PDB file of C-alpha atoms and ligand atoms in Angstrom:
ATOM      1  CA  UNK A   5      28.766  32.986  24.511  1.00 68.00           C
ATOM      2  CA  UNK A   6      27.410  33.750  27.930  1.00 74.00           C
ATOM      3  CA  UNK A   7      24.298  35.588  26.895  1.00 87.00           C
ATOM      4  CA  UNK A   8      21.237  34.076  28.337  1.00 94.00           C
ATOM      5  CA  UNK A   9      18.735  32.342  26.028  1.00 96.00           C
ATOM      6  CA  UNK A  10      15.165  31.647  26.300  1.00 97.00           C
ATOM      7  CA  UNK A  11      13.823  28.102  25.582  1.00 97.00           C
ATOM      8  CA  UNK A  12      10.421  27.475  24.475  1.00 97.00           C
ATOM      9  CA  UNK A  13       8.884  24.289  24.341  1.00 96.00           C
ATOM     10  CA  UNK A  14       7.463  23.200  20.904  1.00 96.00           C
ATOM     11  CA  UNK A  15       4.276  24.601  22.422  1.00 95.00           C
ATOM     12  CA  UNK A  16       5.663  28.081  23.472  1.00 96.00           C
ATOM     13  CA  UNK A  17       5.506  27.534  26.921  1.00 95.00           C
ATOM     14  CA  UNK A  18       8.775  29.140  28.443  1.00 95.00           C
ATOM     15  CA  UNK A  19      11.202  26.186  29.446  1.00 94.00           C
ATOM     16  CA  UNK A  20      14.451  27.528  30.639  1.00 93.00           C
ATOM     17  CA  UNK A  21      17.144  29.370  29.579  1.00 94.00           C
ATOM     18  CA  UNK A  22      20.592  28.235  28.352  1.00 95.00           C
ATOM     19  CA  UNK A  23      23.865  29.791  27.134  1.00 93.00           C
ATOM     20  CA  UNK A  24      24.113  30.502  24.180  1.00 90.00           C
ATOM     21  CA  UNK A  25      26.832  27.996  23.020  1.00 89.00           C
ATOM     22  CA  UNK A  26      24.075  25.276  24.067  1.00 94.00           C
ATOM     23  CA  UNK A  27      21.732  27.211  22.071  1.00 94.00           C
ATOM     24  CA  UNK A  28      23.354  27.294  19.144  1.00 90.00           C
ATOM     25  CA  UNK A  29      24.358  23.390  19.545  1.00 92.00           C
ATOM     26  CA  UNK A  30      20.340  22.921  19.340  1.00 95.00           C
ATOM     27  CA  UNK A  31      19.956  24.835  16.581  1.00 92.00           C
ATOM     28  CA  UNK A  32      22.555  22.952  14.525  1.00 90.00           C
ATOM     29  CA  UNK A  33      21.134  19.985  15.888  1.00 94.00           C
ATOM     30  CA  UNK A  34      17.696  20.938  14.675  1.00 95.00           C
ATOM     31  CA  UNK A  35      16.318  20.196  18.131  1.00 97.00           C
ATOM     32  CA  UNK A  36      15.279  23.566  18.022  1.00 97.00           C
ATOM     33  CA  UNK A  37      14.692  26.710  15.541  1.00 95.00           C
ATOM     34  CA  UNK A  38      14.998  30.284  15.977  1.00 94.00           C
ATOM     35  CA  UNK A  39      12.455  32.341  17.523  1.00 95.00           C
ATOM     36  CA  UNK A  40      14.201  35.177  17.693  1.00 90.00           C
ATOM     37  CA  UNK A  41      17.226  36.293  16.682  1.00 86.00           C
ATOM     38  CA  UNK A  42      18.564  40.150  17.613  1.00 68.00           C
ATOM     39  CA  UNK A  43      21.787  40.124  18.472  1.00 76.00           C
ATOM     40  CA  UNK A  44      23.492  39.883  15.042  1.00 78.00           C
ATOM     41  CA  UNK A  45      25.190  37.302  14.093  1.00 80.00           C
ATOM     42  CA  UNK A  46      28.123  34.792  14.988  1.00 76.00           C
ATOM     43  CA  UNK A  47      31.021  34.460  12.334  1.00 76.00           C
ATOM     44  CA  UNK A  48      33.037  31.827  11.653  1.00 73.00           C
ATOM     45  CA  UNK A  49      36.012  31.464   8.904  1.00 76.00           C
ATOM     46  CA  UNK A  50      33.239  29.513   6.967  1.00 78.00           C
ATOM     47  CA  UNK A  51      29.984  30.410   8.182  1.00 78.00           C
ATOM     48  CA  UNK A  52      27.872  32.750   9.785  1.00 79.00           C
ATOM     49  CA  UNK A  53      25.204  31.558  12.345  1.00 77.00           C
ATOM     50  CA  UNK A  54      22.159  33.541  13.971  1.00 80.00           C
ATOM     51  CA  UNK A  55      22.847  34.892  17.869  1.00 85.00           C
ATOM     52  CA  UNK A  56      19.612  33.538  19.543  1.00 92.00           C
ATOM     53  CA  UNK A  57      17.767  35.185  22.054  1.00 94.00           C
ATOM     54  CA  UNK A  58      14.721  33.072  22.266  1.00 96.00           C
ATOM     55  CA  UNK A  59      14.695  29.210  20.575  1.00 96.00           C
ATOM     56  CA  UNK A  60      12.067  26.514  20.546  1.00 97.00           C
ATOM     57  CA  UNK A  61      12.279  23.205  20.905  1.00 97.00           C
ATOM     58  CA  UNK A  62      11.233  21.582  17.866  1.00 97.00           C
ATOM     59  CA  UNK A  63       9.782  18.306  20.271  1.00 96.00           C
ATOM     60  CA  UNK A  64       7.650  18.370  23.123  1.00 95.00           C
ATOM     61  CA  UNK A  65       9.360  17.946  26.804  1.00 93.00           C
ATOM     62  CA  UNK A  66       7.554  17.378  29.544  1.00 91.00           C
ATOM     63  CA  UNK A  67       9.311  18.763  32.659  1.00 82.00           C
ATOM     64  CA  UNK A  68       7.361  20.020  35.689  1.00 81.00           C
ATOM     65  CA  UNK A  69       6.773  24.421  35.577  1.00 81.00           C
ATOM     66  CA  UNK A  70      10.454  25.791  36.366  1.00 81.00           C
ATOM     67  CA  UNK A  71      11.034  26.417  39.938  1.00 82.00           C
ATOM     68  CA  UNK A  72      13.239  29.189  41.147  1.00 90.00           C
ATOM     69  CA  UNK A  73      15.725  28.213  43.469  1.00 92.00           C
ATOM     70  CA  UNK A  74      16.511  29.320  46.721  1.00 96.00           C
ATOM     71  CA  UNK A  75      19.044  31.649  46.480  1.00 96.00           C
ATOM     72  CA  UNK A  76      20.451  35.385  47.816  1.00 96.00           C
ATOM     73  CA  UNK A  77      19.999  36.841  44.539  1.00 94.00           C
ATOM     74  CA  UNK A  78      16.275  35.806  43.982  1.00 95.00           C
ATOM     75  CA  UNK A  79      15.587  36.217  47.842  1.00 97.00           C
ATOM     76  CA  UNK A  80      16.411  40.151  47.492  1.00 97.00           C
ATOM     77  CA  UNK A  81      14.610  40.247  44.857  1.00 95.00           C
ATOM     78  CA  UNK A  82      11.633  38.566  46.385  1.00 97.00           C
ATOM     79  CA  UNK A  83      11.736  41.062  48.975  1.00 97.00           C
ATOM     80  CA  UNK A  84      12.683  44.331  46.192  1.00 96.00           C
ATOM     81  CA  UNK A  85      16.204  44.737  47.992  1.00 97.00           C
ATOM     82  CA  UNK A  86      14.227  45.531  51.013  1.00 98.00           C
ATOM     83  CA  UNK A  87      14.706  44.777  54.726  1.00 98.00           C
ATOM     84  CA  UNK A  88      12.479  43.079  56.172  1.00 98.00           C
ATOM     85  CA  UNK A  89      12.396  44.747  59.391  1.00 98.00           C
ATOM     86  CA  UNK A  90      13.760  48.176  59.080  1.00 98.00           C
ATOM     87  CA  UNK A  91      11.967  48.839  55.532  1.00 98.00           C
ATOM     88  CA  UNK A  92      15.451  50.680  54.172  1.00 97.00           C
ATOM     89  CA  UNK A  93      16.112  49.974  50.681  1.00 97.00           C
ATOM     90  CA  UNK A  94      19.728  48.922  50.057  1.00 96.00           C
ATOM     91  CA  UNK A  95      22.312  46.568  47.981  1.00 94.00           C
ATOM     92  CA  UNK A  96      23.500  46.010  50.851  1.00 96.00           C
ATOM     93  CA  UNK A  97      21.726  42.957  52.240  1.00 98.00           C
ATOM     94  CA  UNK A  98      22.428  39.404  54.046  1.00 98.00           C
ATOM     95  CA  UNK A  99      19.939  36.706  54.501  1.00 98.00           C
ATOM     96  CA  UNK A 100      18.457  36.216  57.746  1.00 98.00           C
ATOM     97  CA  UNK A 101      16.347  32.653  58.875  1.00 98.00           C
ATOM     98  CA  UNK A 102      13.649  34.582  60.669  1.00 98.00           C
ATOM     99  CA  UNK A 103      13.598  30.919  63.225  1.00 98.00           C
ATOM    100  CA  UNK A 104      17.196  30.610  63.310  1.00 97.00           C
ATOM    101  CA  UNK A 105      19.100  27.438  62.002  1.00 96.00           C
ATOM    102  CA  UNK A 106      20.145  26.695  65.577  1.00 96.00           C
ATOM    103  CA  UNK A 107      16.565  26.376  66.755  1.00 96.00           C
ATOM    104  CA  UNK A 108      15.661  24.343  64.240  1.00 97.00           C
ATOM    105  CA  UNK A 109      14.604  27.305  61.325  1.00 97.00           C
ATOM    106  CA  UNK A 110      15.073  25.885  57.910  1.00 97.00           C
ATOM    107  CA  UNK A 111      16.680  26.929  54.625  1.00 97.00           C
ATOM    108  CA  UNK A 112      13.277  27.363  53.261  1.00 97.00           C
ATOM    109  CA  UNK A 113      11.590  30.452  51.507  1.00 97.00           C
ATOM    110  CA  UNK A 114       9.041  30.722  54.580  1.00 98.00           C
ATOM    111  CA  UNK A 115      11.639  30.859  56.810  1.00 98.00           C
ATOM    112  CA  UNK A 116      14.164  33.546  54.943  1.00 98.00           C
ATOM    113  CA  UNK A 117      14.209  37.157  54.439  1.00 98.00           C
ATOM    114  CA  UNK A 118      15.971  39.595  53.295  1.00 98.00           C
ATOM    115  CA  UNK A 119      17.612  42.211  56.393  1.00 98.00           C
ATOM    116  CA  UNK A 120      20.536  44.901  55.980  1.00 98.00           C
ATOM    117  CA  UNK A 121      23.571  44.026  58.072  1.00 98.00           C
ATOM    118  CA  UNK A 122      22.573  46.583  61.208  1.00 98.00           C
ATOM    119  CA  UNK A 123      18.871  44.447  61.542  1.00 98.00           C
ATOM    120  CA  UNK A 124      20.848  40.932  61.423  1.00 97.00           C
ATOM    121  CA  UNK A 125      23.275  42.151  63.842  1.00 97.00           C
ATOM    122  CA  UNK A 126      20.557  43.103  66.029  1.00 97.00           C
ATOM    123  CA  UNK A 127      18.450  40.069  65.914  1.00 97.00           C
ATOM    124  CA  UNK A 128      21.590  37.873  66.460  1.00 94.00           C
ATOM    125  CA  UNK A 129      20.481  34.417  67.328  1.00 94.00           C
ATOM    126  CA  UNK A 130      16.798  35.200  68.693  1.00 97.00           C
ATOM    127  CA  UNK A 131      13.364  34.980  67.512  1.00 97.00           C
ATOM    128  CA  UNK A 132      12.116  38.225  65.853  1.00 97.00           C
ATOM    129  CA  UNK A 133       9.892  38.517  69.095  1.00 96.00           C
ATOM    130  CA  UNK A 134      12.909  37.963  71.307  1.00 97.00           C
ATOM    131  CA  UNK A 135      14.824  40.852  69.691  1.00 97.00           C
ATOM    132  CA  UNK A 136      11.381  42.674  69.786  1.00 97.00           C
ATOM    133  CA  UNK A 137      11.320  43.163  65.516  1.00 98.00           C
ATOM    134  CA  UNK A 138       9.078  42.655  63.302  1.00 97.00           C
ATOM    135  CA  UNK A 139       8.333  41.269  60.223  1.00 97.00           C
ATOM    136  CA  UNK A 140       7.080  44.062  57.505  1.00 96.00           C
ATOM    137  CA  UNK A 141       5.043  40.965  55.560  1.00 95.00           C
ATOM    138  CA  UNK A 142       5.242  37.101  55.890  1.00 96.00           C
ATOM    139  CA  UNK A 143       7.762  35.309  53.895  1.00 98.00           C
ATOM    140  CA  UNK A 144       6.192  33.288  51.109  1.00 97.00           C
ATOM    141  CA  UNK A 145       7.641  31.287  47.636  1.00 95.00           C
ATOM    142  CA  UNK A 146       7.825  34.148  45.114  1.00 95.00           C
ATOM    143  CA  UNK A 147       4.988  33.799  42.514  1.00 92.00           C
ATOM    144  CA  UNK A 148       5.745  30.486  39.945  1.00 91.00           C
ATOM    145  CA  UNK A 149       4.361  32.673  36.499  1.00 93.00           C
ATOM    146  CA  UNK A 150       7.189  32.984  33.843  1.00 94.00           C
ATOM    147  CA  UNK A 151       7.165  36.552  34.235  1.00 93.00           C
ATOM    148  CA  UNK A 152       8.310  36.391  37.818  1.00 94.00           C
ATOM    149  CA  UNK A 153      10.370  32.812  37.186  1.00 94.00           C
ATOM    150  CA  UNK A 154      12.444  34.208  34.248  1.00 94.00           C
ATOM    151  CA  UNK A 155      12.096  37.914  35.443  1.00 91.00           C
ATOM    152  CA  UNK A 156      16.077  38.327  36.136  1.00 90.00           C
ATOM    153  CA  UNK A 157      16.903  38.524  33.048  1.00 93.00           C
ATOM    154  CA  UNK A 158      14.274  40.889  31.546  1.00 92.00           C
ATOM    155  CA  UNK A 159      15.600  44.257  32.006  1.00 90.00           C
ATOM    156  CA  UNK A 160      18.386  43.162  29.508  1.00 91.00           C
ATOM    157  CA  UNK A 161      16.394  41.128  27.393  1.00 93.00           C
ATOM    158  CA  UNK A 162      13.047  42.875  26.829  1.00 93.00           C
ATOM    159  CA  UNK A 163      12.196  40.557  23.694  1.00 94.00           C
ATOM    160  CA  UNK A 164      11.419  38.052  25.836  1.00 96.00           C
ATOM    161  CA  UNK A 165       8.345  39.897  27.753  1.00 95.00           C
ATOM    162  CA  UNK A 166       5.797  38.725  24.896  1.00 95.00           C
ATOM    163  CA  UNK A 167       6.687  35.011  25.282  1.00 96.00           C
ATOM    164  CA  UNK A 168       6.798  34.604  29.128  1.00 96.00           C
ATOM    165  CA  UNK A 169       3.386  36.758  29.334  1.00 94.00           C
ATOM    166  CA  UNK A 170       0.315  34.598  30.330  1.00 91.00           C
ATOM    167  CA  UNK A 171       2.447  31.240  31.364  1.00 91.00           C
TER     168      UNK A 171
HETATM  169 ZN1  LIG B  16      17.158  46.707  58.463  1.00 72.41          ZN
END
């Protein structure tokens, strides 16, 4: 029941994704209808209901364009498990606040990268100037398409590339 599930709005515009217990609450509810179905199905004693992968909302919301949050996992990913001053490749990443929190850096995407342990070590406390490193590109916020927003979960749910394409 902890299978993601993408939510459309009634005009197909990628919303969010729930579980699917919520999912399937909204489609009993007939707040929402099946858009795609591909995972079989869920039996009960007495019934059998569809396992949603992508639902739409049968109303209209009006919620501002999903926002990724600012977390590790989508900060590696921003930065495609790279460090950002060494260039290695690795799972094995921490953040660092390029200004650092004790200078007054903030917890913000411009101010966070991605580093492997040795890099943070090195820069300890200091400026990337001080410790005489360097950036390989500017931090940014990651690109706000659906693509990118929802893009975690496509490798295991490749259904949902059609419907987050173009928003
Ligand atoms: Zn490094």
């Amino acid at each position: 029941m902890q299978a993601p599930v993408l939510v459309l709005n009634a005009n197909f515009e990628p919303v969010n994704v729930c579980d699917m217990r919520r999912a399937v609450g909204l489609l009993l509810a007939e707040k929402a209808s099946l858009v795609v179905n591909g995972r079989g199905e869920i039996k009960t004693i007495s019934q059998s209901f569809p396992r949603p992968s992508v639902i739409r909302l049968q109303k209209m919301v009006t919620r501002p364009r999903p926002q990724l949050k600012l977390t590790r996992r989508e900060v590696f990913r921003r930065d495609n498990y790279t460090c950002q001053y060494c260039g290695k490749k690795t799972s094995d990443l921490t953040i660092d606040h390029v200004i650092p929190r004790h200078l007054g850096g903030r917890h913000m995407w411009k101010n966070v990268v991605a580093a492997c342990p040795a890099c943070n070590h090195r820069k300890g406390g200091r400026l990337p100037e001080e410790a005489n490193m360097h950036l390989r590109r500017q931090p940014a916020e990651p690109p706000t398409s659906a693509n990118y927003v929802f893009g975690r979960h496509l490798a295991e749910n490749a259904e949902w590339e059609t419907f987050l394409t173009g928003w």
